[in-house]
Coordinates of C-alpha atoms and ligand atoms in Angstrom, one line a residue:
M1 CA 245.5 -152.7 -126.0
K2 CA 242.0 -150.7 -125.8
I3 CA 239.7 -152.9 -123.9
A4 CA 236.0 -152.7 -123.2
I5 CA 234.9 -154.2 -120.4
G6 CA 231.4 -154.8 -118.7
S7 CA 229.7 -157.0 -116.0
D8 CA 225.9 -157.6 -114.5
H9 CA 225.4 -157.4 -110.9
A10 CA 227.0 -161.0 -110.3
G11 CA 230.3 -160.2 -112.0
F12 CA 230.4 -156.5 -110.6
I13 CA 232.5 -157.7 -107.9
Q14 CA 235.4 -158.4 -109.8
K15 CA 235.1 -155.6 -112.1
P16 CA 236.6 -152.5 -110.3
D17 CA 239.8 -154.6 -109.4
I18 CA 240.2 -156.2 -113.2
I19 CA 240.0 -152.4 -114.3
A20 CA 242.7 -151.0 -112.2
W21 CA 244.8 -153.9 -112.8
L22 CA 244.7 -153.6 -116.7
K23 CA 245.0 -149.7 -116.3
E24 CA 248.5 -150.6 -114.2
Q25 CA 249.4 -152.7 -117.3
G26 CA 249.0 -149.6 -119.5
H27 CA 245.8 -150.8 -121.3
T28 CA 243.1 -148.4 -122.1
V29 CA 239.7 -149.3 -120.6
I30 CA 236.4 -148.4 -121.6
D31 CA 233.9 -149.1 -118.6
C32 CA 230.5 -150.2 -120.2
G33 CA 229.1 -150.4 -116.8
P34 CA 227.4 -151.2 -114.6
K35 CA 228.2 -148.5 -111.9
T36 CA 226.8 -150.1 -109.3
D37 CA 226.0 -154.0 -108.0
D38 CA 222.3 -153.3 -108.6
R39 CA 220.6 -156.3 -110.0
C40 CA 220.3 -155.7 -114.1
D41 CA 220.4 -158.0 -117.3
Y42 CA 223.6 -159.0 -118.6
P43 CA 222.6 -158.8 -122.3
D44 CA 222.6 -155.2 -121.9
F45 CA 226.1 -155.0 -120.9
A46 CA 227.1 -157.7 -123.3
D47 CA 225.6 -155.8 -126.4
K48 CA 227.4 -152.5 -125.4
V49 CA 231.0 -154.3 -125.2
A50 CA 230.3 -156.3 -128.3
R51 CA 229.4 -153.8 -130.5
L52 CA 232.5 -151.8 -129.4
V53 CA 234.7 -154.4 -130.5
A54 CA 233.0 -155.4 -133.7
S55 CA 233.3 -151.7 -134.9
N56 CA 236.8 -151.7 -133.7
Q57 CA 236.6 -149.3 -131.4
A58 CA 237.9 -151.5 -128.8
D59 CA 240.6 -154.4 -129.6
R60 CA 238.8 -156.7 -127.2
G61 CA 236.0 -157.3 -124.9
I62 CA 235.8 -158.8 -121.4
L63 CA 232.4 -159.5 -119.7
I64 CA 232.0 -161.0 -116.3
C65 CA 228.5 -162.5 -115.2
G66 CA 227.6 -165.0 -112.6
T67 CA 229.0 -167.8 -115.1
G68 CA 230.1 -166.3 -118.0
I69 CA 227.5 -168.2 -120.1
G70 CA 224.7 -165.6 -120.6
M71 CA 227.2 -162.9 -121.7
A72 CA 228.9 -165.1 -124.2
L73 CA 225.7 -166.6 -125.8
C74 CA 224.3 -162.8 -126.1
A75 CA 228.1 -161.2 -127.4
D76 CA 228.4 -164.0 -129.9
K77 CA 225.2 -162.9 -131.8
V78 CA 226.8 -159.4 -132.8
A79 CA 228.3 -159.7 -136.1
G80 CA 232.2 -159.6 -136.0
V81 CA 232.5 -161.3 -132.6
R82 CA 233.9 -164.4 -131.3
A83 CA 233.1 -164.6 -127.7
A84 CA 233.6 -167.5 -125.4
C85 CA 233.2 -168.4 -121.5
L86 CA 236.6 -169.5 -120.5
Q87 CA 237.4 -170.9 -116.8
T88 CA 241.1 -171.9 -117.4
P89 CA 244.3 -170.0 -118.9
Q90 CA 244.7 -173.0 -120.9
F91 CA 241.6 -172.8 -122.8
A92 CA 242.1 -168.9 -123.0
H93 CA 245.4 -169.7 -124.5
L94 CA 243.6 -171.8 -127.3
F95 CA 240.8 -169.5 -127.7
R96 CA 243.5 -166.8 -128.9
E97 CA 245.5 -169.1 -130.8
H98 CA 242.8 -171.4 -132.5
N99 CA 239.8 -168.9 -132.7
N100 CA 241.0 -165.6 -132.8
G101 CA 238.8 -164.9 -130.0
N102 CA 237.9 -161.3 -129.6
V103 CA 235.5 -161.3 -126.6
L104 CA 236.2 -163.2 -123.3
C105 CA 233.3 -163.9 -120.9
L106 CA 234.1 -164.9 -117.5
S107 CA 232.4 -166.0 -114.2
G108 CA 232.5 -163.7 -111.1
R109 CA 230.7 -166.1 -108.9
F110 CA 232.7 -169.6 -109.5
V111 CA 236.2 -168.4 -110.6
S112 CA 238.5 -166.6 -108.3
L113 CA 239.8 -163.1 -109.4
E114 CA 243.5 -164.6 -109.3
T115 CA 242.5 -167.3 -111.9
N116 CA 240.5 -164.7 -113.8
K117 CA 243.8 -162.4 -114.0
E118 CA 245.7 -165.4 -115.1
I119 CA 242.8 -166.1 -118.0
I120 CA 242.9 -162.5 -119.1
T121 CA 246.7 -162.7 -119.3
E122 CA 246.3 -165.3 -121.8
F123 CA 243.8 -163.9 -123.6
L124 CA 245.7 -160.6 -123.8
T125 CA 249.0 -161.9 -124.7
T126 CA 248.2 -164.9 -127.2
E127 CA 248.6 -164.3 -130.9
F128 CA 246.4 -165.9 -133.2
A129 CA 248.3 -168.7 -134.8
G130 CA 246.9 -168.1 -138.4
G131 CA 247.9 -171.0 -140.9
R132 CA 245.4 -173.9 -140.5
H133 CA 243.1 -172.0 -138.2
S134 CA 242.6 -169.1 -140.7
G135 CA 240.2 -170.8 -143.0
R136 CA 238.2 -172.5 -140.1
V137 CA 237.6 -169.2 -138.5
D138 CA 236.4 -167.8 -141.8
K139 CA 233.7 -170.5 -141.9
I140 CA 233.0 -169.4 -138.4
M141 CA 232.5 -165.8 -139.6
R142 CA 230.2 -166.7 -142.6
E143 CA 227.6 -167.5 -140.1
D144 CA 227.4 -163.6 -140.1
D145 CA 226.7 -163.3 -143.6
D146 CA 222.7 -163.1 -144.4
Q147 CA 223.6 -164.5 -147.9
F148 CA 225.3 -167.8 -146.5
C149 CA 222.4 -170.6 -146.6
G150 CA 224.4 -173.4 -144.9
V151 CA 227.1 -175.6 -145.9
D152 CA 225.0 -178.1 -147.9
C153 CA 222.7 -175.8 -149.9
Ligands
RB5_1 C1 222.2 -163.6 -113.0 O1 221.6 -164.1 -111.7 C2 223.0 -164.6 -113.8 O2 221.9 -165.3 -114.2 C3 224.1 -164.2 -114.8 O3 225.0 -163.4 -114.0 C4 224.9 -165.0 -115.6 O4 225.4 -166.1 -114.8 C5 223.8 -165.5 -116.6 O5 224.6 -166.4 -117.5

């Protein structure tokens, strides 16, 4: 799988380990930065990763900041992206199975590297279940459409 990854200074501490671990498993990794743990702004890296996923230049995205929250807020604004900030492997499983999530946002400060690897494993190995979930995901994506004016209009 081709995976785009980015962090800010708070998530940087886990990024090199996660990249090496993903490569060991045979994945192609696009490192969108940063290159150091100098203070930086998480939306710049969320934007890069989200756009690579939205344009199909990457299959999935992984973003790491202090909490994962800011990354998810930013990435989800890019059309075509379904991003969420997750702290457990079970939620990552359901994020894929029910929501067909394509950008995973992680906490580098409050979740261990070991747990984040378990979350990533579920994110990369769980298939979207489709079926009753497909129409719901389609309804999520209509929010990207400028012509969509809301459910009741
Ligand atoms: C940086 O201090 C912190 O705000 C950032 O890493 C992230 O947690 C934002 O959501």
